[in-house]
mmCIF file of C-alpha atoms in Angstrom:
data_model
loop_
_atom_site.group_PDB
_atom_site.id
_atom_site.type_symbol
_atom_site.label_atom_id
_atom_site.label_comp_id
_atom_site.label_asym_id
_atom_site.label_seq_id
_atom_site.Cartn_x
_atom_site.Cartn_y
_atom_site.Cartn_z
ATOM 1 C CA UNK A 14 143.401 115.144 61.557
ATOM 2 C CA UNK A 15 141.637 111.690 60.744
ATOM 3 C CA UNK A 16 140.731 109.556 63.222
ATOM 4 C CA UNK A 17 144.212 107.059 62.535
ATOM 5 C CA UNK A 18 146.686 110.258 63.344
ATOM 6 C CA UNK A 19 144.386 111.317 66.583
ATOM 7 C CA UNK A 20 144.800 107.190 68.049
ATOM 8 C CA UNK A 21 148.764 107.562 66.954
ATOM 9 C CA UNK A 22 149.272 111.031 68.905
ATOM 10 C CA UNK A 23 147.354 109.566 71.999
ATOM 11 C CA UNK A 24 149.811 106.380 71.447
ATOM 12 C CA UNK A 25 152.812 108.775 71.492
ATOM 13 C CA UNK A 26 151.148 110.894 74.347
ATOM 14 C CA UNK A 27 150.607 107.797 76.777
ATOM 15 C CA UNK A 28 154.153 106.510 76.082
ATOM 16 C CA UNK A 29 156.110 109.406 76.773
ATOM 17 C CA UNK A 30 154.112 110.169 79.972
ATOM 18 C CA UNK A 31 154.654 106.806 81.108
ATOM 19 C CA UNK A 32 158.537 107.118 80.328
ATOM 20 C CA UNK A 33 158.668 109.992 82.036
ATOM 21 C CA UNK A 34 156.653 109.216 85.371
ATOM 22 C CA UNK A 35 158.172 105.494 85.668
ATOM 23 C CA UNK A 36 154.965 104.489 86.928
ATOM 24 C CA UNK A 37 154.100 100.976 86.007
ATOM 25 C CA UNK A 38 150.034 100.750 86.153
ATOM 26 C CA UNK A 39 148.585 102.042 83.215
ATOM 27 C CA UNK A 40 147.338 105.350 82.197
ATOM 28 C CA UNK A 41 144.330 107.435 80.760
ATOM 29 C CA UNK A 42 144.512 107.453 77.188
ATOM 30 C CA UNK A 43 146.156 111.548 76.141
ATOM 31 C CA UNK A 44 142.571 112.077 74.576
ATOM 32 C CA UNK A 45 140.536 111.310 77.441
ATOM 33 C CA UNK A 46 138.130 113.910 78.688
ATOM 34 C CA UNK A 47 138.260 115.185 82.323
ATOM 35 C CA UNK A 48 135.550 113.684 84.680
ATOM 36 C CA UNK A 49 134.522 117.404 85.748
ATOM 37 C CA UNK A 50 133.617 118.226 81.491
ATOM 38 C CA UNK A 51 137.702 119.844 81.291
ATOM 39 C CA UNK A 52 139.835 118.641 78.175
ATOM 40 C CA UNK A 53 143.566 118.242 77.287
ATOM 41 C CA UNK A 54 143.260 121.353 75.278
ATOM 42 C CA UNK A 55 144.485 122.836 78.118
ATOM 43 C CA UNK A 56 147.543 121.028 77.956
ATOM 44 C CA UNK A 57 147.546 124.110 74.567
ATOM 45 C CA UNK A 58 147.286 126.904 77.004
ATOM 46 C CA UNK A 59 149.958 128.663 77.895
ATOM 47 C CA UNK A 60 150.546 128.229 81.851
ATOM 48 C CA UNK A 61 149.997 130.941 84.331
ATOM 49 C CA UNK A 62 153.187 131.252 85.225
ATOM 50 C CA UNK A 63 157.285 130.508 84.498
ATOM 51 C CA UNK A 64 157.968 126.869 85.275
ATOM 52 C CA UNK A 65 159.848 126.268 88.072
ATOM 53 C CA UNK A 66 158.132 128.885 90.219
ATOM 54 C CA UNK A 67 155.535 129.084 92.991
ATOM 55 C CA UNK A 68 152.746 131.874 92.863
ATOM 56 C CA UNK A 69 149.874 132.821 95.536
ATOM 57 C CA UNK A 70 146.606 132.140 93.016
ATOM 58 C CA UNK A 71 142.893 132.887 93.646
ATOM 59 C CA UNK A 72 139.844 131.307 93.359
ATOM 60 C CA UNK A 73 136.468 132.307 94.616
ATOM 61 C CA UNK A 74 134.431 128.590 96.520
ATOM 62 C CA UNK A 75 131.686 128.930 98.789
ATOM 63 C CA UNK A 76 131.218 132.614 98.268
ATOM 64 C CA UNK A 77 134.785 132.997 99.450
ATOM 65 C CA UNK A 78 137.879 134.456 97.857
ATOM 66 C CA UNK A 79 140.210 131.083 98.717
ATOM 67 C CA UNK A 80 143.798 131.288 98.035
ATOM 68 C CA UNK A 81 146.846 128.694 97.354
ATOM 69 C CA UNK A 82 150.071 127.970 95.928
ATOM 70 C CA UNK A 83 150.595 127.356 93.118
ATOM 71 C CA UNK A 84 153.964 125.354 91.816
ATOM 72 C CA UNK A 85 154.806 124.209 88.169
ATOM 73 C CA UNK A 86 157.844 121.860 87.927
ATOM 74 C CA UNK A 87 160.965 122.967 86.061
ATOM 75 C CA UNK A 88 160.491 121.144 83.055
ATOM 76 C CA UNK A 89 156.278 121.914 82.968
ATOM 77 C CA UNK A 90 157.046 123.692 79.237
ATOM 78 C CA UNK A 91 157.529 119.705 78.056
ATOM 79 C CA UNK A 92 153.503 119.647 77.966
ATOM 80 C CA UNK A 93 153.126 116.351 79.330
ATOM 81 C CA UNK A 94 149.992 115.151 81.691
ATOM 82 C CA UNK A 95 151.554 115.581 85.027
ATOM 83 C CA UNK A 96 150.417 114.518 88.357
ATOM 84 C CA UNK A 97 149.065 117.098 91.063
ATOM 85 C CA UNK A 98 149.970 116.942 94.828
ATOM 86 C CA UNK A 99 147.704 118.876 97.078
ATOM 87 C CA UNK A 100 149.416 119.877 100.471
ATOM 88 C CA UNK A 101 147.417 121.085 103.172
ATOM 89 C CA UNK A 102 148.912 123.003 105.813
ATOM 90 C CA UNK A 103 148.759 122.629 109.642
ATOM 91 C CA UNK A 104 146.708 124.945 111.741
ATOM 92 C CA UNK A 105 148.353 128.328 112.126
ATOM 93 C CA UNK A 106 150.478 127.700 109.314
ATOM 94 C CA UNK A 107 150.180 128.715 105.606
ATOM 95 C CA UNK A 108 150.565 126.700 102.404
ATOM 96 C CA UNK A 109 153.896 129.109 101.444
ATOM 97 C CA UNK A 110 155.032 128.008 104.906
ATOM 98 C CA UNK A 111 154.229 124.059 104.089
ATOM 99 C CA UNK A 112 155.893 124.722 100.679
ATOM 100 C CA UNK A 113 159.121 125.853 102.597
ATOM 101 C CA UNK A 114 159.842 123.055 104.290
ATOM 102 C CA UNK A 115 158.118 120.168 103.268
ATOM 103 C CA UNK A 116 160.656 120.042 99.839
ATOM 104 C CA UNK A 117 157.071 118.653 98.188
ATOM 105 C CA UNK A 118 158.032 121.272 95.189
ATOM 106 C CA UNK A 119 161.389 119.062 94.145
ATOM 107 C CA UNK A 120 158.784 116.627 92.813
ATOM 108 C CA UNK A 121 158.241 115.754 89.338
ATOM 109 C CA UNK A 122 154.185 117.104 89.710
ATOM 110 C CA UNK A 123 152.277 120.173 89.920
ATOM 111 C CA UNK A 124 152.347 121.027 93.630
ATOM 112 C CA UNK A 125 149.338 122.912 95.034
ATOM 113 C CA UNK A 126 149.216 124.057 98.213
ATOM 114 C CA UNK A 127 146.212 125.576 99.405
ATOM 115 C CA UNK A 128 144.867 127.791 102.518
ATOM 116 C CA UNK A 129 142.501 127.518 105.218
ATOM 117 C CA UNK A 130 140.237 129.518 106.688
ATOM 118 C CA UNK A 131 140.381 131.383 109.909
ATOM 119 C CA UNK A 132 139.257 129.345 112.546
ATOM 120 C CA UNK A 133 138.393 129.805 116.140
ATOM 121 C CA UNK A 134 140.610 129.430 119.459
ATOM 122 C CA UNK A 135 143.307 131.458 120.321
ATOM 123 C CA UNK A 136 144.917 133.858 117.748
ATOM 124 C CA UNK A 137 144.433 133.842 114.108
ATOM 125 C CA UNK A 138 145.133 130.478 112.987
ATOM 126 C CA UNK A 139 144.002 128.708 109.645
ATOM 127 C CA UNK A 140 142.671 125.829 110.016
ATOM 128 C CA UNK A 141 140.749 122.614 108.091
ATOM 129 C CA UNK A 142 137.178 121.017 107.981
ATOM 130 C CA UNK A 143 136.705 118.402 110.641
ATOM 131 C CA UNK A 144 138.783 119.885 113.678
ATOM 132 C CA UNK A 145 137.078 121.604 116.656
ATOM 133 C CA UNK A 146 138.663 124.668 116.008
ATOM 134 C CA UNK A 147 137.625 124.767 112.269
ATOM 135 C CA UNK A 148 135.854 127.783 111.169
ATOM 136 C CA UNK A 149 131.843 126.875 110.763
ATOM 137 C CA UNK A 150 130.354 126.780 107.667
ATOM 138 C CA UNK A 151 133.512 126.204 105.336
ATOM 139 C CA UNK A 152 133.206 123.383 102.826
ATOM 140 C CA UNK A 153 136.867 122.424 102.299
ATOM 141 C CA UNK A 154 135.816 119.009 100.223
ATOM 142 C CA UNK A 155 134.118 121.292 98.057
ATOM 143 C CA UNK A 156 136.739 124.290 97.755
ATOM 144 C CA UNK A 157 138.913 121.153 97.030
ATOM 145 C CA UNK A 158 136.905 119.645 93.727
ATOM 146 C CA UNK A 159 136.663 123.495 92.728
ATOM 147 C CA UNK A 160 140.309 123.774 92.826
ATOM 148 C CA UNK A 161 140.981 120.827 90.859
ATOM 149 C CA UNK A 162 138.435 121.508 88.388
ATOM 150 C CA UNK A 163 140.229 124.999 88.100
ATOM 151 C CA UNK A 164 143.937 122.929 87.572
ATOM 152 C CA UNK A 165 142.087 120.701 85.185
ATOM 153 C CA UNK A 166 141.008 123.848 83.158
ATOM 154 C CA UNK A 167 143.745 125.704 82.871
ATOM 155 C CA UNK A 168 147.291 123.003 83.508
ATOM 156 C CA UNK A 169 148.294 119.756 81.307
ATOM 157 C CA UNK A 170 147.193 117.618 84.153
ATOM 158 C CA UNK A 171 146.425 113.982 84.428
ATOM 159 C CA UNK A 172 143.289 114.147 86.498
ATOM 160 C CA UNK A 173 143.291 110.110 87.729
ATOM 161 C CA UNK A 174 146.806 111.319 88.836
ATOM 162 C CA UNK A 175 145.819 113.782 92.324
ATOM 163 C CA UNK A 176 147.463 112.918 95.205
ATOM 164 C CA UNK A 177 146.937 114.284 98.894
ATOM 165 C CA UNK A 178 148.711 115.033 101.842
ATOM 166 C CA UNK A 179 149.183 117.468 104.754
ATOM 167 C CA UNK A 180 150.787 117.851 108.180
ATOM 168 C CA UNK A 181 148.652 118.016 111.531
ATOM 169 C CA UNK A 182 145.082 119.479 110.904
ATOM 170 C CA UNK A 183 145.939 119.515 107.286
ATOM 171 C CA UNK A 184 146.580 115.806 107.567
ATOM 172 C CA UNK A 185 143.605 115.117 109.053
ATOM 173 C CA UNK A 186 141.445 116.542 107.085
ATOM 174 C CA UNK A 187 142.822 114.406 104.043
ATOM 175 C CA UNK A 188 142.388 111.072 106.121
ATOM 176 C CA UNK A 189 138.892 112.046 107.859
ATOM 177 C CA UNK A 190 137.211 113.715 105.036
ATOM 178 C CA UNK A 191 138.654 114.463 101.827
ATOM 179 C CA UNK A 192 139.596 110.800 100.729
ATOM 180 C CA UNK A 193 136.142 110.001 102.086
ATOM 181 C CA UNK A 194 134.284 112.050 100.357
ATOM 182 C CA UNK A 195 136.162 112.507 97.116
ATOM 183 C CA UNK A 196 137.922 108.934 96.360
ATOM 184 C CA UNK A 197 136.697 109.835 93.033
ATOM 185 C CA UNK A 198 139.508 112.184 92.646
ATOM 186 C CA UNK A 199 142.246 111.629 95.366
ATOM 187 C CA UNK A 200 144.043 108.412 94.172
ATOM 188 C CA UNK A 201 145.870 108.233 97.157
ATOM 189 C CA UNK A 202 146.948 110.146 100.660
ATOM 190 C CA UNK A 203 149.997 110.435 102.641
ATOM 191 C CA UNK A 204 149.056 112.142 106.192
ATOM 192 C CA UNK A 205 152.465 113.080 107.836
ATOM 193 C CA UNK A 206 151.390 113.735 111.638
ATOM 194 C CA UNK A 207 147.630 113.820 111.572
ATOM 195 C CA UNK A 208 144.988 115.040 113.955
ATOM 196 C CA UNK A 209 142.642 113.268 113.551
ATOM 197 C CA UNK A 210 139.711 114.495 115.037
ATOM 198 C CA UNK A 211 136.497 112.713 114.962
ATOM 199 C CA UNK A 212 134.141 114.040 111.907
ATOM 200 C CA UNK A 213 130.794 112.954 113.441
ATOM 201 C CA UNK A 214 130.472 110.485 109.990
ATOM 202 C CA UNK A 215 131.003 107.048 108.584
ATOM 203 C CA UNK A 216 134.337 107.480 106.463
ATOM 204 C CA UNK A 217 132.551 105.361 103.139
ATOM 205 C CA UNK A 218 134.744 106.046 100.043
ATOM 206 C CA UNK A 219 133.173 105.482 96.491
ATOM 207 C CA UNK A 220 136.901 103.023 95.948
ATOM 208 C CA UNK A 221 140.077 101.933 98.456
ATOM 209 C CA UNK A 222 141.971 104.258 98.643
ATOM 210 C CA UNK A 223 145.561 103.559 99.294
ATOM 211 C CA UNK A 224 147.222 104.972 102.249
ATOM 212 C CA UNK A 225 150.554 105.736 103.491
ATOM 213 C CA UNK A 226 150.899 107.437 106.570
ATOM 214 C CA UNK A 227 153.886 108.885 109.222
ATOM 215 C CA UNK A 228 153.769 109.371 112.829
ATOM 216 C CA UNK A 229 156.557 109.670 115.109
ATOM 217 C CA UNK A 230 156.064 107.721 118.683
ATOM 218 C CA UNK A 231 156.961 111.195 120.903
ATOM 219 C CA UNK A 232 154.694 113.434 119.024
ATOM 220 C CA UNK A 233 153.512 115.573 122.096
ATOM 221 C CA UNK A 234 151.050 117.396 119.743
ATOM 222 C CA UNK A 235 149.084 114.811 118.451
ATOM 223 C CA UNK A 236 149.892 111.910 120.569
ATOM 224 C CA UNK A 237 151.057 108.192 118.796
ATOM 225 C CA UNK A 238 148.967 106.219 121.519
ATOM 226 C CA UNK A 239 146.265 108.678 120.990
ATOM 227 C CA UNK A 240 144.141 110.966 123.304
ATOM 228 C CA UNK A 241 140.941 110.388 124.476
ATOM 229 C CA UNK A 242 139.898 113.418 125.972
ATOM 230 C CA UNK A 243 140.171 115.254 122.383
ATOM 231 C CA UNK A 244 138.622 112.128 120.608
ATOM 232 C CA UNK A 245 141.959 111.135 118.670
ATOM 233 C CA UNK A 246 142.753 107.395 118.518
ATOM 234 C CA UNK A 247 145.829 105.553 118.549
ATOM 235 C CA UNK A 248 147.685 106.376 115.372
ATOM 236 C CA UNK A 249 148.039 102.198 114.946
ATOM 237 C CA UNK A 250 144.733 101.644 115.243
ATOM 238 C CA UNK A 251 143.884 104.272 112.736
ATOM 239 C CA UNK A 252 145.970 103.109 110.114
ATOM 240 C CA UNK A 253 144.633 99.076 111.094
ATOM 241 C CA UNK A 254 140.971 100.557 110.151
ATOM 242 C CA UNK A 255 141.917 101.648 107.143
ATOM 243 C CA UNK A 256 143.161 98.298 106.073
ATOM 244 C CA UNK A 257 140.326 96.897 106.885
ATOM 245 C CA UNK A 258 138.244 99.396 104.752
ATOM 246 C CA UNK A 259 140.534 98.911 102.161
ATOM 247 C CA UNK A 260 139.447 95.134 102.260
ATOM 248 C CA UNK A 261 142.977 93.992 103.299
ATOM 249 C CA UNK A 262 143.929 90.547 104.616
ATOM 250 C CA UNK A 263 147.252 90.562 105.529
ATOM 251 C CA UNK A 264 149.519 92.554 107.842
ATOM 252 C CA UNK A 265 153.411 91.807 106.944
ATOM 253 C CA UNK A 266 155.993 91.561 109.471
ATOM 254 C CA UNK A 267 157.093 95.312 110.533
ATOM 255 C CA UNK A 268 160.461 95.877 108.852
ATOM 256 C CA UNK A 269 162.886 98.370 110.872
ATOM 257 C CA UNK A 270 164.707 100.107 107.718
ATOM 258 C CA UNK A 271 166.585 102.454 109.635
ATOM 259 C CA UNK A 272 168.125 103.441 113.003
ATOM 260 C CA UNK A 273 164.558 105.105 113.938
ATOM 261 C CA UNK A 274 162.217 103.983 111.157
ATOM 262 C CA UNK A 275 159.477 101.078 111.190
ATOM 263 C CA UNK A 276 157.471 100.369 108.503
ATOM 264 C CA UNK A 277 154.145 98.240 108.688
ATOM 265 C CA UNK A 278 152.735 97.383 105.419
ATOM 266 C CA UNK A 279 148.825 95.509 104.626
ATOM 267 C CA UNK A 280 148.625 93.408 101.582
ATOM 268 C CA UNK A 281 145.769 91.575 99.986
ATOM 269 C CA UNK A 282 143.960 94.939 99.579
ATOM 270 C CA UNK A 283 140.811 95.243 97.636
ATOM 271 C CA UNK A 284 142.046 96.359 93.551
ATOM 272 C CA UNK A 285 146.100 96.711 94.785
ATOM 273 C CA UNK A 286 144.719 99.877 97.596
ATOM 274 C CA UNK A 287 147.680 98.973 99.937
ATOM 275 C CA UNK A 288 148.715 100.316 103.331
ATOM 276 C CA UNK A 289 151.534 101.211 105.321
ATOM 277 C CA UNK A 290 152.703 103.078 108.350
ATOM 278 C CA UNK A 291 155.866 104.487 108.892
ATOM 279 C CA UNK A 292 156.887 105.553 112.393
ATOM 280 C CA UNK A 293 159.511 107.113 113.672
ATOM 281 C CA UNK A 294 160.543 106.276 116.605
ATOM 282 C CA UNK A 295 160.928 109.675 119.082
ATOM 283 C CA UNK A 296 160.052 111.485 116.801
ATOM 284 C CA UNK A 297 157.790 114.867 117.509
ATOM 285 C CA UNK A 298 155.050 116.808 115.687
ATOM 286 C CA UNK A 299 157.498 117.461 112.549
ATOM 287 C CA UNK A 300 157.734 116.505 108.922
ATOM 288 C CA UNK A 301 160.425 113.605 108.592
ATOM 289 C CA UNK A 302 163.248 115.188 106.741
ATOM 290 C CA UNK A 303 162.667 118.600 106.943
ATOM 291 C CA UNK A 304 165.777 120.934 107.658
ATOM 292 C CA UNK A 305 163.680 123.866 109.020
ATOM 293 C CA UNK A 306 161.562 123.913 112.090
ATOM 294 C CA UNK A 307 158.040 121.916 111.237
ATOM 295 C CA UNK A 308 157.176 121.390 114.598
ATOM 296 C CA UNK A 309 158.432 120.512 117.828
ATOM 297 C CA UNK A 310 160.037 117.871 118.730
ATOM 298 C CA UNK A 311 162.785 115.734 116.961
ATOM 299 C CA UNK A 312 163.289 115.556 113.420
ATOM 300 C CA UNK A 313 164.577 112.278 111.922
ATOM 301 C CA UNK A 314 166.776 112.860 109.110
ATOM 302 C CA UNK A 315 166.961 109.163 108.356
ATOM 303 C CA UNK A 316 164.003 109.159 105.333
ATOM 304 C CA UNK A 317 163.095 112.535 103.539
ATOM 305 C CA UNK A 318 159.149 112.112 103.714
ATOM 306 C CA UNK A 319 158.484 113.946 100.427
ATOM 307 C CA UNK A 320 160.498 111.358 98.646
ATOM 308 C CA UNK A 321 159.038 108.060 100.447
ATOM 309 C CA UNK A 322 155.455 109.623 99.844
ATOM 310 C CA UNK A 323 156.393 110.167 96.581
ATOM 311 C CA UNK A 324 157.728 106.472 95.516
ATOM 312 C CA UNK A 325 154.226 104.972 96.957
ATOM 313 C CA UNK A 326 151.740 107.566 95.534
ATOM 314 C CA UNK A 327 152.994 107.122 91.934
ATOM 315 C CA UNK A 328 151.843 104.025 91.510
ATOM 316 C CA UNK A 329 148.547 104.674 91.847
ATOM 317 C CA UNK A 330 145.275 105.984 89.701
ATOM 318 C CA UNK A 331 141.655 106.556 90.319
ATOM 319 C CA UNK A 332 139.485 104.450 88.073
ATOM 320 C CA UNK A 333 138.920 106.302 84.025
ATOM 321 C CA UNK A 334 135.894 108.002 84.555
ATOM 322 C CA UNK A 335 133.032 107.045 82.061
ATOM 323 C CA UNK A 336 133.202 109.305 79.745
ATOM 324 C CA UNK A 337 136.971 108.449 78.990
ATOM 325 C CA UNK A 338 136.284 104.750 78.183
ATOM 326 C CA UNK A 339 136.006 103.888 74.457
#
């Protein structure tokens, strides 16, 4: 293939993933290498498993067997770059159990939903990097980049397409660490309940990093108004700080959209990394349209999370890396 037919199948490439995401920012060119030395030939591979199905995988990070879940969208087969959404469990829970209901698998994206490790406290709970309970030692960040570079490797993945987000502990380790330590390669995060536990370091991402973020007002587990004795802060002040990391000069007025839903948005944020913070009000330690028990506490059925996480991660990409730019 001359050099004319490989610039007309990247054309073709870009267009139909663009059609098929209705994202509007524009993508990596089909061709471009992966940051972490992977290439599209793996989009030539055939995948691990049938599309439309979710499988426990292994990989070994840290001198660990680690473990997640693995989910390829129904239509995978087409071969087209998709996007990746990493879901990190709460503590005590699984990334099967996530999976279940979270409804993060009726996405157009390769889901990925990966385990902790056995922490300490009471009982045998996984848990995340960053929490007091956390087990000591574990590198999560770095069992993170492993796993992508593993998804890069082996899936037809756009890798300036990963998204993260999590419930609880999960949660919190996407808004304390990972998107602080890898902006590189988290476009954007969508905490649904965080605890967020104080890390001991300066969150300094490489980029902004866009943030949406849900909370309900009666969470009992991780309190809205926050809790100093555990070090957690007010979940509005949080989400205020990253704004103002992000480089963002204007808070618009809070819109109520729904009988129990407010929505605060930032604007004006450094390269389009915009904010927002949707509470529900009452609402408990639970994942905002789930039909199964998440948590305690009430449930609102008024917004399905995975879909309003969905429509503001999309949007977004992490920067080509330099070895894609021509």
């Amino acid at each position: 293939m001359n050099s004319l037919q490989r610039m007309a199948t990247a054309a073709v490439s870009l267009v139909l993933c663009v059609a098929a995401t209705g994202t509007a920012t524009a993508a990596a060119p089909a061709t471009a290498a992966s940051s972490k030395g992977g290439s599209k030939s793996a989009c030539r591979l055939p995948a691990p498993q049938q599309p439309g199905t979710s499988v426990s995988q292994t990989i070994s990070s840290g001198g660990r067997d680690r473990t997640y879940q693995l989910h390829l969208p129904d239509d995978y087969a087409k071969k087209r770059d998709w996007p990746v959404v990493l879901a990190f469990h709460g503590r005590g829970n699984t990334g099967a159990g996530t999976e279940e209901f979270s409804k993060l698998s009726t996405l157009p994206a390769v889901v990925v939903y990966p385990d902790g490790v056995i922490g300490t406290g009471d009982g045998d709970r996984q848990a995340w990097q960053g929490a007091p309970y956390a087990a000591a030692g574990v590198d999560d960040v770095k069992f993170t980049e492993d796993l992508l570079d593993r998804l890069e490797a082996t899936l037809c993945v756009d890798e300036r397409r990963v998204y993260a987000t999590g419930k609880s502990n999960g949660a919190g380790f996407v808004g304390t660490l990972l998107a602080c330590r890898a902006a590189d390669r988290i476009a954007a995060i969508a905490p649904v309940a965080a605890a967020l536990y104080p890390t001991g370091e300066e969150c300094e991402p490489s980029r902004p990093v866009p943030v949406i973020e849900f909370h309900g007002t009666g969470d009992a587990t991780i309190p809205y108004a926050g809790d100093a004795d555990r070090g957690l802060p007010a979940i509005q002040d949080w989400v205020a700080g990253w704004a103002d990391r992000n480089g963002c000069d204007t808070r618009a007025r809070d819109r109520v959209t729904g009988p129990d839903i407010t929505v605060s948005r930032w604007r004006g944020c450094d390269r389009g990394a915009e904010v927002r913070h949707v509470a529900v009000t009452d609402g408990g330690h639970t994942w905002p349209g789930a039909e199964i028990y998440s948590g305690g506490g009430y449930t609102t059925q008024t917004i399905e999370a995975h879909e309003v996480l969905w429509k503001f991660l999309r949007q977004f990409r992490t920067p080509p890396s330099p070895s894609s730019r021509h």
